[in-house]
mmCIF file of C-alpha atoms in Angstrom:
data_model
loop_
_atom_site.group_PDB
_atom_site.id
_atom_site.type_symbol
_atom_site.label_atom_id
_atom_site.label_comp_id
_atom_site.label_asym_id
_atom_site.label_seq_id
_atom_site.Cartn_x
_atom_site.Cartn_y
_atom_site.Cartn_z
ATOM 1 C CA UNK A 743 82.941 -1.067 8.486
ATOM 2 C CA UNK A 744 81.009 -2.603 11.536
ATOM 3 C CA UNK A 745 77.425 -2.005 12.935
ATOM 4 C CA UNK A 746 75.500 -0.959 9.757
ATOM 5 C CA UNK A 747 72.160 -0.317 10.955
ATOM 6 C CA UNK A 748 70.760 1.699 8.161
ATOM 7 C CA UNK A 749 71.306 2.049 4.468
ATOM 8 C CA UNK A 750 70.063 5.261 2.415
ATOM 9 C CA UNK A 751 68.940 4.665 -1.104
ATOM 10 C CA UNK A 752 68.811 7.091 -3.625
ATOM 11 C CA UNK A 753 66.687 6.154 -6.848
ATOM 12 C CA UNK A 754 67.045 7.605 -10.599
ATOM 13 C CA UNK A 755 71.094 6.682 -11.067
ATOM 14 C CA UNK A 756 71.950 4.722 -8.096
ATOM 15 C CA UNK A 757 69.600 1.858 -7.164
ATOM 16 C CA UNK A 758 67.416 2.322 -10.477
ATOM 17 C CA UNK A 759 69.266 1.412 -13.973
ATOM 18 C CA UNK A 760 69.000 3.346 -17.119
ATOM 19 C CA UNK A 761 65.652 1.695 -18.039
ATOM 20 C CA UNK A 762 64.265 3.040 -14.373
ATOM 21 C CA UNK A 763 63.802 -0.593 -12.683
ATOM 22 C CA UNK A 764 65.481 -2.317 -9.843
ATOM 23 C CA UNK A 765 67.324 -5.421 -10.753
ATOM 24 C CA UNK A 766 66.362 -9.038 -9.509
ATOM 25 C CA UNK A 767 70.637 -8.857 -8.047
ATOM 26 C CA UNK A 768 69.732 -5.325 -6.135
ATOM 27 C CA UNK A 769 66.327 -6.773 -4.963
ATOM 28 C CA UNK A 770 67.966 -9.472 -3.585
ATOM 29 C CA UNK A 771 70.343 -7.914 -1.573
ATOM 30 C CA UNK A 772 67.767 -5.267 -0.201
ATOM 31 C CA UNK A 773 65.777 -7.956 1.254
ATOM 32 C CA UNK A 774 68.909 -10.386 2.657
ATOM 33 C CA UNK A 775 69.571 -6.770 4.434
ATOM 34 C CA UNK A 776 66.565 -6.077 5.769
ATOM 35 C CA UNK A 777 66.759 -9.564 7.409
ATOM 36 C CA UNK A 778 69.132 -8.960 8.966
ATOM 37 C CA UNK A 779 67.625 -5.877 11.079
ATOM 38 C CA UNK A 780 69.000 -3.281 8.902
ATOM 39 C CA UNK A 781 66.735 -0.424 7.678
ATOM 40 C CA UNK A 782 66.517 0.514 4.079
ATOM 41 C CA UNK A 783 65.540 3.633 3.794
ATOM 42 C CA UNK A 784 64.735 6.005 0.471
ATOM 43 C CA UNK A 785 65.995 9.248 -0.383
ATOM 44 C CA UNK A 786 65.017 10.801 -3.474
ATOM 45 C CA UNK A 787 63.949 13.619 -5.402
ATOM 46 C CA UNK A 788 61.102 12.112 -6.853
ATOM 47 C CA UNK A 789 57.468 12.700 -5.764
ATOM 48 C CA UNK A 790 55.137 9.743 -4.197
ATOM 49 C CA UNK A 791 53.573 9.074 -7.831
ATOM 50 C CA UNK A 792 56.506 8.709 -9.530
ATOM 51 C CA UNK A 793 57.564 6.547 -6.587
ATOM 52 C CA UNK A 794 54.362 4.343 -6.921
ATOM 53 C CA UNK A 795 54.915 3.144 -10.725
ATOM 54 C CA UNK A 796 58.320 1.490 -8.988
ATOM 55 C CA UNK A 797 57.704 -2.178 -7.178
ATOM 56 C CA UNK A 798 55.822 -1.598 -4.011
ATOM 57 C CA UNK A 799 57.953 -3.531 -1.827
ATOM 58 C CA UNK A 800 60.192 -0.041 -1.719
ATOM 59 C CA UNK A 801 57.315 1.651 0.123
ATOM 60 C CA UNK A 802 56.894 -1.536 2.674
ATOM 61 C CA UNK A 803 60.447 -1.210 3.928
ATOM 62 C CA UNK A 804 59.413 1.802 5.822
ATOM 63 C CA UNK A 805 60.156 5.732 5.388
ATOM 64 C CA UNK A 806 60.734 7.129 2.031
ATOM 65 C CA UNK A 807 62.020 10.502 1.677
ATOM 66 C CA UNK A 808 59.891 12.270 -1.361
ATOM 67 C CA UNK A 809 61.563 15.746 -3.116
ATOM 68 C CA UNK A 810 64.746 16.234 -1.808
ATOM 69 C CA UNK A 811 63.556 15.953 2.256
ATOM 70 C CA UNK A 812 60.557 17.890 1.689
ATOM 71 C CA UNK A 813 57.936 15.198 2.252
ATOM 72 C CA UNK A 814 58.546 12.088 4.661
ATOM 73 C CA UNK A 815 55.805 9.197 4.498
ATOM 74 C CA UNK A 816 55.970 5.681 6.447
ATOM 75 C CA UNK A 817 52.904 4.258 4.729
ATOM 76 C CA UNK A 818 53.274 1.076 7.394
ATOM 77 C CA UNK A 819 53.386 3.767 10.375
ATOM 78 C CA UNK A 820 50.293 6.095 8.562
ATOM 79 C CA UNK A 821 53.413 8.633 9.204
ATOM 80 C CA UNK A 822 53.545 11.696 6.846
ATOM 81 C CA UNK A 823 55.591 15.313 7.540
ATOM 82 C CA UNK A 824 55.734 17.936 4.368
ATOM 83 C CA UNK A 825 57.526 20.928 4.631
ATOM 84 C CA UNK A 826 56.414 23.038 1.617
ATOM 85 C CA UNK A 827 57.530 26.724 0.144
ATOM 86 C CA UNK A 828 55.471 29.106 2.523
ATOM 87 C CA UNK A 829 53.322 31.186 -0.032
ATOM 88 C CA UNK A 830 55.015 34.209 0.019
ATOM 89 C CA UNK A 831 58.599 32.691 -0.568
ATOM 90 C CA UNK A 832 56.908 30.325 -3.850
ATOM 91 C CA UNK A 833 55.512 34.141 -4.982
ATOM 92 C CA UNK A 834 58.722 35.530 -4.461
ATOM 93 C CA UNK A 835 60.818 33.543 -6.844
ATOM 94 C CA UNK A 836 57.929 32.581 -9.501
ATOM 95 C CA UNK A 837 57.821 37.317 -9.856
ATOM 96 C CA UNK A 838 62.000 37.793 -9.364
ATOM 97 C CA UNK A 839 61.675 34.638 -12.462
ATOM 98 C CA UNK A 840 59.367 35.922 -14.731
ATOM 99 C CA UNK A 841 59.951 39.217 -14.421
ATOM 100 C CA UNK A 842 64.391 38.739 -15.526
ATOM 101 C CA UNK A 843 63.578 36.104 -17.996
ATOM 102 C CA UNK A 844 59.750 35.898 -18.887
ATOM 103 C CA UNK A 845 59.953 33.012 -21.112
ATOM 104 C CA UNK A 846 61.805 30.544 -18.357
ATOM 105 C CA UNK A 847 59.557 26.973 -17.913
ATOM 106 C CA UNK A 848 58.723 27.322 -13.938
ATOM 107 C CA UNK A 849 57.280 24.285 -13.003
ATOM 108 C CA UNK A 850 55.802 23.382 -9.609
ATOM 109 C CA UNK A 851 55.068 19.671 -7.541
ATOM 110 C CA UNK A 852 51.948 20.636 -5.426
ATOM 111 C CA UNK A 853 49.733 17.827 -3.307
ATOM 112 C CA UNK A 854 51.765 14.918 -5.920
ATOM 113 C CA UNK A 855 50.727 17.086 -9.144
ATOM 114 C CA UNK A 856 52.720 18.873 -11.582
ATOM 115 C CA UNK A 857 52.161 22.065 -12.666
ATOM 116 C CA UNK A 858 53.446 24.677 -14.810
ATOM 117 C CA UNK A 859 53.432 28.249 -15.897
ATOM 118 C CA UNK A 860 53.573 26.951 -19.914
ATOM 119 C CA UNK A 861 53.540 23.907 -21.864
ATOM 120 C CA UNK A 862 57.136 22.513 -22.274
ATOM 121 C CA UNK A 863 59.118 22.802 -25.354
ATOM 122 C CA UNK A 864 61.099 19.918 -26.850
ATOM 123 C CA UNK A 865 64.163 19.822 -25.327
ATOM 124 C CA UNK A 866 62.727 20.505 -22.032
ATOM 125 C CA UNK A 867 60.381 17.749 -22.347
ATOM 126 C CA UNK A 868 63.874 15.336 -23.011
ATOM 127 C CA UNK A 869 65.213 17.058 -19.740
ATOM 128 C CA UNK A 870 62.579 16.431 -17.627
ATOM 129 C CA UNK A 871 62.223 12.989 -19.108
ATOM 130 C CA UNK A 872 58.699 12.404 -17.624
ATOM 131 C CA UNK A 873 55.818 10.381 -19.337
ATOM 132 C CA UNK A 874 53.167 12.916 -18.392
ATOM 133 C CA UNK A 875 52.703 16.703 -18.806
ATOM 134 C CA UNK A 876 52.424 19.319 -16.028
ATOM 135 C CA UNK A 877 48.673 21.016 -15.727
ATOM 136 C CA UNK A 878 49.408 24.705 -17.057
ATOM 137 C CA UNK A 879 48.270 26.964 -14.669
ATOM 138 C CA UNK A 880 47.830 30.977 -15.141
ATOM 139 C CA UNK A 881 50.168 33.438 -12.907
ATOM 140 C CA UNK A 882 46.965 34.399 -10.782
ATOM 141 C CA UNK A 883 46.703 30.388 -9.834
ATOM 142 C CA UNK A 884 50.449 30.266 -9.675
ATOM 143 C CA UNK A 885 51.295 32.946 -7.116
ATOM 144 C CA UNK A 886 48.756 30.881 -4.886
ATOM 145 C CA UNK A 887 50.802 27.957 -4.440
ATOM 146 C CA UNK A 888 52.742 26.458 -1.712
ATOM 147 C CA UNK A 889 54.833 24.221 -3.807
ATOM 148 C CA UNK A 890 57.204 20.856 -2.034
ATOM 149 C CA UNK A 891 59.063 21.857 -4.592
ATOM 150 C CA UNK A 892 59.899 24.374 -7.617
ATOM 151 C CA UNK A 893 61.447 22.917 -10.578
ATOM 152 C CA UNK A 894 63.910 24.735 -13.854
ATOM 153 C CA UNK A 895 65.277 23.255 -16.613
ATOM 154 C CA UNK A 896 68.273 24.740 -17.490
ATOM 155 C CA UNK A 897 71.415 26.056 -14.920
ATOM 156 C CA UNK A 898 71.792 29.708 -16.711
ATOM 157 C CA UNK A 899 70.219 31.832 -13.861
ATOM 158 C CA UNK A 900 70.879 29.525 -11.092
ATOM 159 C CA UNK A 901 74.122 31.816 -9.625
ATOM 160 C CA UNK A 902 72.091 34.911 -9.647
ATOM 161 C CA UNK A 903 69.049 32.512 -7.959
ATOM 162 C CA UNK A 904 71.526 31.206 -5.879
ATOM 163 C CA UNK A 905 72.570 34.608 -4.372
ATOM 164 C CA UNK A 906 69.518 35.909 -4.333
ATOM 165 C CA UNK A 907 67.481 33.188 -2.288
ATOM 166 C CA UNK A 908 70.492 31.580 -0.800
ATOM 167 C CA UNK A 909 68.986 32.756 2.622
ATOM 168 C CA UNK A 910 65.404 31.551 2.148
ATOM 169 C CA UNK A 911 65.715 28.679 -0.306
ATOM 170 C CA UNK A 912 67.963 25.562 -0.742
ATOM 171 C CA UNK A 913 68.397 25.398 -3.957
ATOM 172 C CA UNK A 914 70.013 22.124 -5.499
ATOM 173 C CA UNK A 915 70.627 19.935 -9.244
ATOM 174 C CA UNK A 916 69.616 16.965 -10.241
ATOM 175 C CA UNK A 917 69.759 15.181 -13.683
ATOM 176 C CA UNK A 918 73.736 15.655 -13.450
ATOM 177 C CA UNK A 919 72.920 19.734 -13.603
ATOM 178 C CA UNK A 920 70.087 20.398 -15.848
ATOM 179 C CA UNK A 921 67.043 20.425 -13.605
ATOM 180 C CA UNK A 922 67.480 23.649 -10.866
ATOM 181 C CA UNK A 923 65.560 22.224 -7.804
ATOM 182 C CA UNK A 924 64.813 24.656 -5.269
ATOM 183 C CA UNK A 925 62.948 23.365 -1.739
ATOM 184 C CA UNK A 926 62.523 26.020 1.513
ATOM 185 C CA UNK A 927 65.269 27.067 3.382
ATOM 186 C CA UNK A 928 66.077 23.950 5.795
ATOM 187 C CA UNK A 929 64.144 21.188 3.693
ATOM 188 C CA UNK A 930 67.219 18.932 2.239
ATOM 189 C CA UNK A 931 68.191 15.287 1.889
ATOM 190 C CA UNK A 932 70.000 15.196 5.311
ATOM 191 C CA UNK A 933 67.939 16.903 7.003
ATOM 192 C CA UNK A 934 64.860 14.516 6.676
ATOM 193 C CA UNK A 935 67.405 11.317 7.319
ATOM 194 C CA UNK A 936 68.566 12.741 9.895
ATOM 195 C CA UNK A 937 64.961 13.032 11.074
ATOM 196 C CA UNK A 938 64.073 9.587 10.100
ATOM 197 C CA UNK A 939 67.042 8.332 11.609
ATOM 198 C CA UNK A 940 66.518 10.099 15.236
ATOM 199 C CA UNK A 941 63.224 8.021 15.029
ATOM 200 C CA UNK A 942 64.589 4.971 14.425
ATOM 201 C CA UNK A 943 67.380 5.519 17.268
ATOM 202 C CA UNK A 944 69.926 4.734 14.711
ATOM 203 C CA UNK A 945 73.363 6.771 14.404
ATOM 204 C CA UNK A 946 74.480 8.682 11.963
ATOM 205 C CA UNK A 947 78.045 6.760 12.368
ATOM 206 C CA UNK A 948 75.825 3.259 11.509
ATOM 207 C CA UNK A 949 74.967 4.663 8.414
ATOM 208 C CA UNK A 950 75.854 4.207 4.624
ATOM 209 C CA UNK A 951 74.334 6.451 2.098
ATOM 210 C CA UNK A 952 73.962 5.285 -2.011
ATOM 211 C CA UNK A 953 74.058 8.154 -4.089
ATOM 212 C CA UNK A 954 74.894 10.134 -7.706
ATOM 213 C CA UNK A 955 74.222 13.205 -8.005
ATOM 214 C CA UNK A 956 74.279 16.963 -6.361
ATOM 215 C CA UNK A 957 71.185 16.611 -4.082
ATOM 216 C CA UNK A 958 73.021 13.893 -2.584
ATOM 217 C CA UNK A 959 76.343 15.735 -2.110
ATOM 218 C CA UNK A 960 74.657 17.053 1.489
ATOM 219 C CA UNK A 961 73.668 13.581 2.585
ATOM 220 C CA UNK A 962 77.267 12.465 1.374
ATOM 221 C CA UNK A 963 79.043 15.263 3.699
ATOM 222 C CA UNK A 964 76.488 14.003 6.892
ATOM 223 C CA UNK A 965 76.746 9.863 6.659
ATOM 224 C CA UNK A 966 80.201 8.319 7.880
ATOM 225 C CA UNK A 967 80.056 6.176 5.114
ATOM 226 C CA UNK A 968 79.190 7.707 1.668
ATOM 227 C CA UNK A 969 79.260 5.435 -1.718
ATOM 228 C CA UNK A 970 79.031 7.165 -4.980
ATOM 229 C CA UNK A 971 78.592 5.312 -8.080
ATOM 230 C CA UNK A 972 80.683 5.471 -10.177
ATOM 231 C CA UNK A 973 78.312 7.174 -13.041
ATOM 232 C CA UNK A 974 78.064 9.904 -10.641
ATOM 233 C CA UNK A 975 79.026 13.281 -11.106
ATOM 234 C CA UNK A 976 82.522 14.262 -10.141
ATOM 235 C CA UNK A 977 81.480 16.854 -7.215
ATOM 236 C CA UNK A 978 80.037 13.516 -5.625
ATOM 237 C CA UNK A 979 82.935 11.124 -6.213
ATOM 238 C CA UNK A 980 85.357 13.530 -4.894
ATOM 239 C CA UNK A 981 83.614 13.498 -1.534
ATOM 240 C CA UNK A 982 82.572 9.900 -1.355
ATOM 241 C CA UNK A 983 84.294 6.957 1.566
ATOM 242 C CA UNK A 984 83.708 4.749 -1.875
ATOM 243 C CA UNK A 985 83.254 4.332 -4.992
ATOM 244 C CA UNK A 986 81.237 1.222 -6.223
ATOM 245 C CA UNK A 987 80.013 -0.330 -9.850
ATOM 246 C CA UNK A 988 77.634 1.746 -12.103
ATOM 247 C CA UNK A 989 73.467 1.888 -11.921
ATOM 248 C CA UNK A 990 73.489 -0.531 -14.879
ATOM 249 C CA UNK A 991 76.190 -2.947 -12.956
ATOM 250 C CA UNK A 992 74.331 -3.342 -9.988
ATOM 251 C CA UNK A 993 76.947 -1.009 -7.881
ATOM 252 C CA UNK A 994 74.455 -0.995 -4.792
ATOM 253 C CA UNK A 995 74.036 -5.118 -4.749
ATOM 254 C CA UNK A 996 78.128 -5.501 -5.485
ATOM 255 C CA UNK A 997 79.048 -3.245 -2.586
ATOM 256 C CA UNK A 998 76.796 -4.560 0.206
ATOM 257 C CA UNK A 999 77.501 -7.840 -0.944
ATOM 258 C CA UNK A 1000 80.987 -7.220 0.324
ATOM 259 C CA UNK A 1001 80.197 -6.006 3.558
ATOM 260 C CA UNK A 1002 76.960 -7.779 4.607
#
């Protein structure tokens, strides 16, 4: 493995551990990378805020890639590109949803907030796993939106979503399968590295990729060199060039430390 110009990070399961932080190992090795010339660049499916309660040296490496591909921000470069749900396709799904299955959680990431049709039961509020609640909104305020991204607990309806949309929405999981996260049609992981990386003038054959879950499967089919770790889902290790330690063994610091 020779050239390595660029390394893609993904967060929650792969560089973070199970208590969300970034290990003083991983932080080392991100930095002993970087000088060396290499870029470090983030690719996640969390938005900026979520992003921001993480050590801010992440957002001083350079581009971070906020819900899935649908937002890119350099904050060194005052660069930003956001490629939200037109209107009419964010209607489209929040009607085809409520009218099937009226009592369904839709929740929404508009402009870094989170909003919802409903408050959140219990179990939804363990699947979603965030310390803050979404601002409910009402359908009228709802069908005005032009989400990054629209958010479901639950897989149940996501084959009859899937063929449904399939031609005006990717829709993806995260949280190993329990979170449905749907973004418009060409908005994806590796489509905004691929982006990132034509600005940088770096190849997609000098690039390794981190990931863990099935937002990251696309990214893991585009980078020559694809690690999975190995608490990743199986769809991801099948596909993966390698597979390295777990999030809570510092898999991202023990693999670059072999080939750095």
């Amino acid at each position: 493995m020779k050239n390595i110009q660029a390394i893609v990070l993904d967060l929650d399961g792969t560089l973070l551990n199970s208590e969300k932080q970034i290990s003083a190992t991983n932080k080392e090795v991100l930095f002993t990378c970087r000088s060396k010339g290499i870029a470090i660049i983030i690719a996640t499916a969390r938005p900026p805020r979520l992003v921001k309660t993480l050590p801010s040296f992440l957002r001083e490496f350079g581009y971070i890639i906020y819900y899935n591909g649908a937002l890119i921000v350099n904050e060194q470069k005052k660069f930003e590109q956001h490629y939200p749900i037109p209107v009419n396709k964010s209607k489209q799904i929040y009607q085809y949803i409520q009218k099937r299955w009226n009592e369904q959680l839709i929740t929404f990431e508009v402009n870094d907030a989170w909003m919802a049709n409903r408050e959140l039961w219990e179990d939804e509020k363990e699947i979603f796993g965030y310390a803050q609640h979404p601002f409910i909104i009402d359908e009228q305020g709802a069908l005005q939106l032009s989400p990054s991204k629209i958010l479901l607990p639950n897989t149940l309806h996501v084959n009859d979503l899937e063929l449904t949309f399939k031609n005006h929405l990717n829709i993806t999981y995260s949280e190993a399968g329990k979170i449905i996260e749907i973004m418009d049609r060409y908005v994806s992981k590796e489509d905004s590295v691929k982006k990132v990386l034509q600005k940088m003038n770096i190849s997609l054959n000098n690039t390794i990729v981190f990931g863990d879950d099935f937002n990251d499967i696309g990214l893991f089919k585009t980078c020559r060199y694809a690690v999975a770790m190995k608490n990743a889902v199986d769809e991801v290790k099948r596909i993966a060039t390698f597979i390295t330690e777990t999030n809570d063994q510092d898999g991202v610091a023990k693999f670059l430390n072999k080939i750095i």
